[in-house]
């Protein structure tokens, strides 16, 4: 397939790209700013992403970044716009080529989703629940409360990592400050 053919197929998906740029990517002379272009190229070519990305670290970073975005989108518990804003902010703070830093973003977003699920369970059943004990019923605190405390502790620990990234990031980098969504 020629670069012109690939360009036409990508244009059908709404991706505008030049033949020269495709040539640079194919020859490893440049990498696209938006790593999702690789995913779209793989879809258009009907191949696996690993078939067109030779650098294993770069492949893993694309895969993990895509996984983070998909998991945030799947989270129907946090408002979609807030989840996207949160993931964008966290992704802007990290080195996207670092699998461990991408994993922290995924974990943070997942914990936020879990926190919201636990809140919904408590809202639905109440703070106190009835538990059967033989022939008696005993009122006990909802077990999700203890789980929320654990999730909150994990979020606070990860917040320390992201706060360190925020303070080390140069001011006036041209990016919006999304920190209000994580506090």
PDB file of C-alpha atoms in Angstrom:
ATOM      1  CA  UNK A   1       0.000   0.000   0.000  1.00  0.00           C
ATOM      2  CA  UNK A   2       1.310   3.425  -0.874  1.00  0.00           C
ATOM      3  CA  UNK A   3       1.400   6.354   1.529  1.00  0.00           C
ATOM      4  CA  UNK A   4      -1.223   8.019  -0.681  1.00  0.00           C
ATOM      5  CA  UNK A   5      -3.546   5.041  -0.240  1.00  0.00           C
ATOM      6  CA  UNK A   6      -2.978   5.055   3.512  1.00  0.00           C
ATOM      7  CA  UNK A   7      -3.540   8.809   3.605  1.00  0.00           C
ATOM      8  CA  UNK A   8      -6.908   8.400   1.848  1.00  0.00           C
ATOM      9  CA  UNK A   9      -8.003   5.680   4.277  1.00  0.00           C
ATOM     10  CA  UNK A  10      -7.024   7.823   7.252  1.00  0.00           C
ATOM     11  CA  UNK A  11      -8.857  10.821   5.789  1.00  0.00           C
ATOM     12  CA  UNK A  12     -12.016   8.690   5.718  1.00  0.00           C
ATOM     13  CA  UNK A  13     -11.596   8.411   9.499  1.00  0.00           C
ATOM     14  CA  UNK A  14     -11.178  12.193   9.794  1.00  0.00           C
ATOM     15  CA  UNK A  15      -7.391  12.148  10.178  1.00  0.00           C
ATOM     16  CA  UNK A  16      -5.596  14.683   8.004  1.00  0.00           C
ATOM     17  CA  UNK A  17      -1.970  13.740   7.443  1.00  0.00           C
ATOM     18  CA  UNK A  18       0.555  14.250   4.652  1.00  0.00           C
ATOM     19  CA  UNK A  19       2.381  11.567   2.700  1.00  0.00           C
ATOM     20  CA  UNK A  20       5.685  13.036   3.892  1.00  0.00           C
ATOM     21  CA  UNK A  21       4.662  12.754   7.533  1.00  0.00           C
ATOM     22  CA  UNK A  22       3.562   9.145   7.020  1.00  0.00           C
ATOM     23  CA  UNK A  23       6.942   8.457   5.440  1.00  0.00           C
ATOM     24  CA  UNK A  24       8.750   9.986   8.453  1.00  0.00           C
ATOM     25  CA  UNK A  25       6.701   7.816  10.831  1.00  0.00           C
ATOM     26  CA  UNK A  26       7.266   4.662   8.774  1.00  0.00           C
ATOM     27  CA  UNK A  27      11.025   5.262   8.618  1.00  0.00           C
ATOM     28  CA  UNK A  28      11.284   6.073  12.327  1.00  0.00           C
ATOM     29  CA  UNK A  29      12.512   9.612  11.684  1.00  0.00           C
ATOM     30  CA  UNK A  30       9.622  11.156  13.651  1.00  0.00           C
ATOM     31  CA  UNK A  31       6.917  10.121  16.074  1.00  0.00           C
ATOM     32  CA  UNK A  32       3.441  11.640  15.996  1.00  0.00           C
ATOM     33  CA  UNK A  33       2.513  13.985  18.844  1.00  0.00           C
ATOM     34  CA  UNK A  34      -0.808  12.179  19.138  1.00  0.00           C
ATOM     35  CA  UNK A  35       0.092   8.547  19.717  1.00  0.00           C
ATOM     36  CA  UNK A  36      -3.470   7.519  18.841  1.00  0.00           C
ATOM     37  CA  UNK A  37      -2.528   7.989  15.188  1.00  0.00           C
ATOM     38  CA  UNK A  38      -0.623   4.692  15.470  1.00  0.00           C
ATOM     39  CA  UNK A  39      -3.773   2.967  16.680  1.00  0.00           C
ATOM     40  CA  UNK A  40      -5.757   4.358  13.754  1.00  0.00           C
ATOM     41  CA  UNK A  41      -3.030   3.360  11.283  1.00  0.00           C
ATOM     42  CA  UNK A  42      -3.063  -0.187  12.694  1.00  0.00           C
ATOM     43  CA  UNK A  43      -6.870  -0.321  12.343  1.00  0.00           C
ATOM     44  CA  UNK A  44      -6.754   0.939   8.752  1.00  0.00           C
ATOM     45  CA  UNK A  45      -4.011  -1.544   7.853  1.00  0.00           C
ATOM     46  CA  UNK A  46      -5.901  -4.288   9.723  1.00  0.00           C
ATOM     47  CA  UNK A  47      -2.807  -5.288  11.693  1.00  0.00           C
ATOM     48  CA  UNK A  48      -1.906  -5.410  15.365  1.00  0.00           C
ATOM     49  CA  UNK A  49      -0.280  -2.316  16.804  1.00  0.00           C
ATOM     50  CA  UNK A  50       2.834  -4.319  17.692  1.00  0.00           C
ATOM     51  CA  UNK A  51       3.251  -5.183  13.998  1.00  0.00           C
ATOM     52  CA  UNK A  52       3.970  -1.551  13.116  1.00  0.00           C
ATOM     53  CA  UNK A  53       5.730  -0.328  16.304  1.00  0.00           C
ATOM     54  CA  UNK A  54       9.201  -1.813  16.632  1.00  0.00           C
ATOM     55  CA  UNK A  55      10.301   0.041  19.798  1.00  0.00           C
ATOM     56  CA  UNK A  56       8.829  -2.047  22.645  1.00  0.00           C
ATOM     57  CA  UNK A  57       8.934   0.802  25.197  1.00  0.00           C
ATOM     58  CA  UNK A  58       7.129   3.134  22.806  1.00  0.00           C
ATOM     59  CA  UNK A  59       4.588   0.393  22.033  1.00  0.00           C
ATOM     60  CA  UNK A  60       3.953  -0.162  25.763  1.00  0.00           C
ATOM     61  CA  UNK A  61       3.527   3.555  26.397  1.00  0.00           C
ATOM     62  CA  UNK A  62       0.958   3.827  23.570  1.00  0.00           C
ATOM     63  CA  UNK A  63      -0.850   0.744  24.826  1.00  0.00           C
ATOM     64  CA  UNK A  64      -0.942   1.938  28.441  1.00  0.00           C
ATOM     65  CA  UNK A  65      -1.978   5.484  27.533  1.00  0.00           C
ATOM     66  CA  UNK A  66      -4.800   4.070  25.418  1.00  0.00           C
ATOM     67  CA  UNK A  67      -5.793   1.751  28.267  1.00  0.00           C
ATOM     68  CA  UNK A  68      -5.956   4.683  30.694  1.00  0.00           C
ATOM     69  CA  UNK A  69      -8.182   6.655  28.326  1.00  0.00           C
ATOM     70  CA  UNK A  70     -10.466   3.672  27.724  1.00  0.00           C
ATOM     71  CA  UNK A  71     -10.818   2.941  31.431  1.00  0.00           C
ATOM     72  CA  UNK A  72     -11.660   6.559  32.161  1.00  0.00           C
ATOM     73  CA  UNK A  73     -14.290   6.530  29.404  1.00  0.00           C
ATOM     74  CA  UNK A  74     -15.774   3.275  30.732  1.00  0.00           C
ATOM     75  CA  UNK A  75     -16.228   4.852  34.135  1.00  0.00           C
ATOM     76  CA  UNK A  76     -19.862   5.824  34.052  1.00  0.00           C
ATOM     77  CA  UNK A  77     -19.669   6.851  37.695  1.00  0.00           C
ATOM     78  CA  UNK A  78     -17.736  10.073  37.365  1.00  0.00           C
ATOM     79  CA  UNK A  79     -19.214  12.586  34.972  1.00  0.00           C
ATOM     80  CA  UNK A  80     -17.633  12.061  31.581  1.00  0.00           C
ATOM     81  CA  UNK A  81     -16.353  15.628  31.250  1.00  0.00           C
ATOM     82  CA  UNK A  82     -14.843  15.532  34.747  1.00  0.00           C
ATOM     83  CA  UNK A  83     -13.233  12.131  34.104  1.00  0.00           C
ATOM     84  CA  UNK A  84     -11.742  13.388  30.844  1.00  0.00           C
ATOM     85  CA  UNK A  85     -10.518  16.585  32.503  1.00  0.00           C
ATOM     86  CA  UNK A  86      -8.963  14.578  35.324  1.00  0.00           C
ATOM     87  CA  UNK A  87      -7.208  12.137  33.008  1.00  0.00           C
ATOM     88  CA  UNK A  88      -5.982  14.968  30.755  1.00  0.00           C
ATOM     89  CA  UNK A  89      -4.550  16.839  33.711  1.00  0.00           C
ATOM     90  CA  UNK A  90      -2.826  13.776  35.124  1.00  0.00           C
ATOM     91  CA  UNK A  91      -1.476  12.753  31.713  1.00  0.00           C
ATOM     92  CA  UNK A  92      -0.122  16.284  31.212  1.00  0.00           C
ATOM     93  CA  UNK A  93       1.910  15.955  34.407  1.00  0.00           C
ATOM     94  CA  UNK A  94       3.687  12.700  33.663  1.00  0.00           C
ATOM     95  CA  UNK A  95       6.253  11.306  31.274  1.00  0.00           C
ATOM     96  CA  UNK A  96       3.964   9.421  28.893  1.00  0.00           C
ATOM     97  CA  UNK A  97       6.862   7.188  27.853  1.00  0.00           C
ATOM     98  CA  UNK A  98       7.115   5.840  31.406  1.00  0.00           C
ATOM     99  CA  UNK A  99       4.957   2.738  31.899  1.00  0.00           C
ATOM    100  CA  UNK A 100       5.035   3.146  35.687  1.00  0.00           C
ATOM    101  CA  UNK A 101       3.806   6.751  35.505  1.00  0.00           C
ATOM    102  CA  UNK A 102       1.050   5.791  33.053  1.00  0.00           C
ATOM    103  CA  UNK A 103       0.045   3.017  35.443  1.00  0.00           C
ATOM    104  CA  UNK A 104      -0.280   5.589  38.255  1.00  0.00           C
ATOM    105  CA  UNK A 105      -2.697   7.622  36.133  1.00  0.00           C
ATOM    106  CA  UNK A 106      -4.711   4.474  35.391  1.00  0.00           C
ATOM    107  CA  UNK A 107      -4.712   3.489  39.067  1.00  0.00           C
ATOM    108  CA  UNK A 108      -5.762   6.973  40.195  1.00  0.00           C
ATOM    109  CA  UNK A 109      -8.663   7.110  37.717  1.00  0.00           C
ATOM    110  CA  UNK A 110      -9.704   3.589  38.700  1.00  0.00           C
ATOM    111  CA  UNK A 111      -9.639   4.505  42.401  1.00  0.00           C
ATOM    112  CA  UNK A 112     -11.788   7.575  41.720  1.00  0.00           C
ATOM    113  CA  UNK A 113     -14.284   5.314  39.959  1.00  0.00           C
ATOM    114  CA  UNK A 114     -14.242   2.857  42.879  1.00  0.00           C
ATOM    115  CA  UNK A 115     -14.741   5.712  45.341  1.00  0.00           C
ATOM    116  CA  UNK A 116     -17.813   6.841  43.403  1.00  0.00           C
ATOM    117  CA  UNK A 117     -19.198   3.270  43.297  1.00  0.00           C
ATOM    118  CA  UNK A 118     -18.790   2.928  47.046  1.00  0.00           C
ATOM    119  CA  UNK A 119     -20.531   6.283  47.573  1.00  0.00           C
ATOM    120  CA  UNK A 120     -23.458   5.119  45.451  1.00  0.00           C
ATOM    121  CA  UNK A 121     -23.727   1.864  47.421  1.00  0.00           C
ATOM    122  CA  UNK A 122     -23.808   3.804  50.687  1.00  0.00           C
ATOM    123  CA  UNK A 123     -26.360   6.276  49.315  1.00  0.00           C
ATOM    124  CA  UNK A 124     -28.573   3.410  48.162  1.00  0.00           C
ATOM    125  CA  UNK A 125     -28.512   1.292  51.334  1.00  0.00           C
ATOM    126  CA  UNK A 126     -27.795   3.980  53.909  1.00  0.00           C
ATOM    127  CA  UNK A 127     -24.925   4.489  56.320  1.00  0.00           C
ATOM    128  CA  UNK A 128     -26.321   1.854  58.685  1.00  0.00           C
ATOM    129  CA  UNK A 129     -27.490  -1.516  57.362  1.00  0.00           C
ATOM    130  CA  UNK A 130     -29.354  -4.429  58.943  1.00  0.00           C
ATOM    131  CA  UNK A 131     -27.353  -7.649  59.190  1.00  0.00           C
ATOM    132  CA  UNK A 132     -28.958 -10.960  60.099  1.00  0.00           C
ATOM    133  CA  UNK A 133     -27.334 -12.786  62.972  1.00  0.00           C
ATOM    134  CA  UNK A 134     -29.233 -15.970  63.636  1.00  0.00           C
ATOM    135  CA  UNK A 135     -32.765 -14.917  64.479  1.00  0.00           C
ATOM    136  CA  UNK A 136     -31.763 -11.350  65.260  1.00  0.00           C
ATOM    137  CA  UNK A 137     -31.045  -8.368  63.062  1.00  0.00           C
ATOM    138  CA  UNK A 138     -28.245  -6.044  64.041  1.00  0.00           C
ATOM    139  CA  UNK A 139     -27.636  -2.530  62.753  1.00  0.00           C
ATOM    140  CA  UNK A 140     -24.047  -2.093  61.586  1.00  0.00           C
ATOM    141  CA  UNK A 141     -22.165   0.568  59.665  1.00  0.00           C
ATOM    142  CA  UNK A 142     -22.160  -0.087  55.933  1.00  0.00           C
ATOM    143  CA  UNK A 143     -18.956  -2.013  55.050  1.00  0.00           C
ATOM    144  CA  UNK A 144     -18.440   0.297  52.062  1.00  0.00           C
ATOM    145  CA  UNK A 145     -17.543   3.068  54.522  1.00  0.00           C
ATOM    146  CA  UNK A 146     -14.386   1.211  55.578  1.00  0.00           C
ATOM    147  CA  UNK A 147     -13.570   0.522  51.927  1.00  0.00           C
ATOM    148  CA  UNK A 148     -13.991   4.220  51.086  1.00  0.00           C
ATOM    149  CA  UNK A 149     -11.464   5.041  53.819  1.00  0.00           C
ATOM    150  CA  UNK A 150      -8.954   2.612  52.229  1.00  0.00           C
ATOM    151  CA  UNK A 151      -9.557   3.981  48.726  1.00  0.00           C
ATOM    152  CA  UNK A 152      -9.231   7.536  50.021  1.00  0.00           C
ATOM    153  CA  UNK A 153      -5.887   6.671  51.647  1.00  0.00           C
ATOM    154  CA  UNK A 154      -4.629   5.266  48.335  1.00  0.00           C
ATOM    155  CA  UNK A 155      -5.824   8.409  46.507  1.00  0.00           C
ATOM    156  CA  UNK A 156      -4.035  10.638  49.021  1.00  0.00           C
ATOM    157  CA  UNK A 157      -0.813   8.662  48.520  1.00  0.00           C
ATOM    158  CA  UNK A 158      -1.061   8.995  44.733  1.00  0.00           C
ATOM    159  CA  UNK A 159      -1.947  12.681  45.137  1.00  0.00           C
ATOM    160  CA  UNK A 160       1.485  13.153  46.717  1.00  0.00           C
ATOM    161  CA  UNK A 161       3.094  11.843  43.531  1.00  0.00           C
ATOM    162  CA  UNK A 162       0.976  14.088  41.286  1.00  0.00           C
ATOM    163  CA  UNK A 163       1.449  17.125  43.545  1.00  0.00           C
ATOM    164  CA  UNK A 164       5.204  16.653  43.259  1.00  0.00           C
ATOM    165  CA  UNK A 165       4.791  16.560  39.466  1.00  0.00           C
ATOM    166  CA  UNK A 166       2.665  19.746  39.597  1.00  0.00           C
ATOM    167  CA  UNK A 167       5.220  21.667  41.624  1.00  0.00           C
ATOM    168  CA  UNK A 168       8.126  20.546  39.436  1.00  0.00           C
ATOM    169  CA  UNK A 169       6.297  21.495  36.213  1.00  0.00           C
ATOM    170  CA  UNK A 170       7.293  24.941  34.930  1.00  0.00           C
ATOM    171  CA  UNK A 171       4.630  27.636  35.226  1.00  0.00           C
ATOM    172  CA  UNK A 172       3.132  29.238  32.102  1.00  0.00           C
ATOM    173  CA  UNK A 173       3.607  26.070  30.090  1.00  0.00           C
ATOM    174  CA  UNK A 174       0.537  27.036  28.087  1.00  0.00           C
ATOM    175  CA  UNK A 175      -1.540  24.238  29.584  1.00  0.00           C
ATOM    176  CA  UNK A 176      -4.701  24.748  31.594  1.00  0.00           C
ATOM    177  CA  UNK A 177      -4.620  24.099  35.327  1.00  0.00           C
ATOM    178  CA  UNK A 178      -6.987  21.210  36.048  1.00  0.00           C
ATOM    179  CA  UNK A 179      -5.864  20.756  39.656  1.00  0.00           C
ATOM    180  CA  UNK A 180      -9.200  22.010  40.973  1.00  0.00           C
ATOM    181  CA  UNK A 181     -10.732  18.715  39.809  1.00  0.00           C
ATOM    182  CA  UNK A 182      -8.362  16.615  41.919  1.00  0.00           C
ATOM    183  CA  UNK A 183      -8.662  18.493  45.197  1.00  0.00           C
TER     184      UNK A 183
END
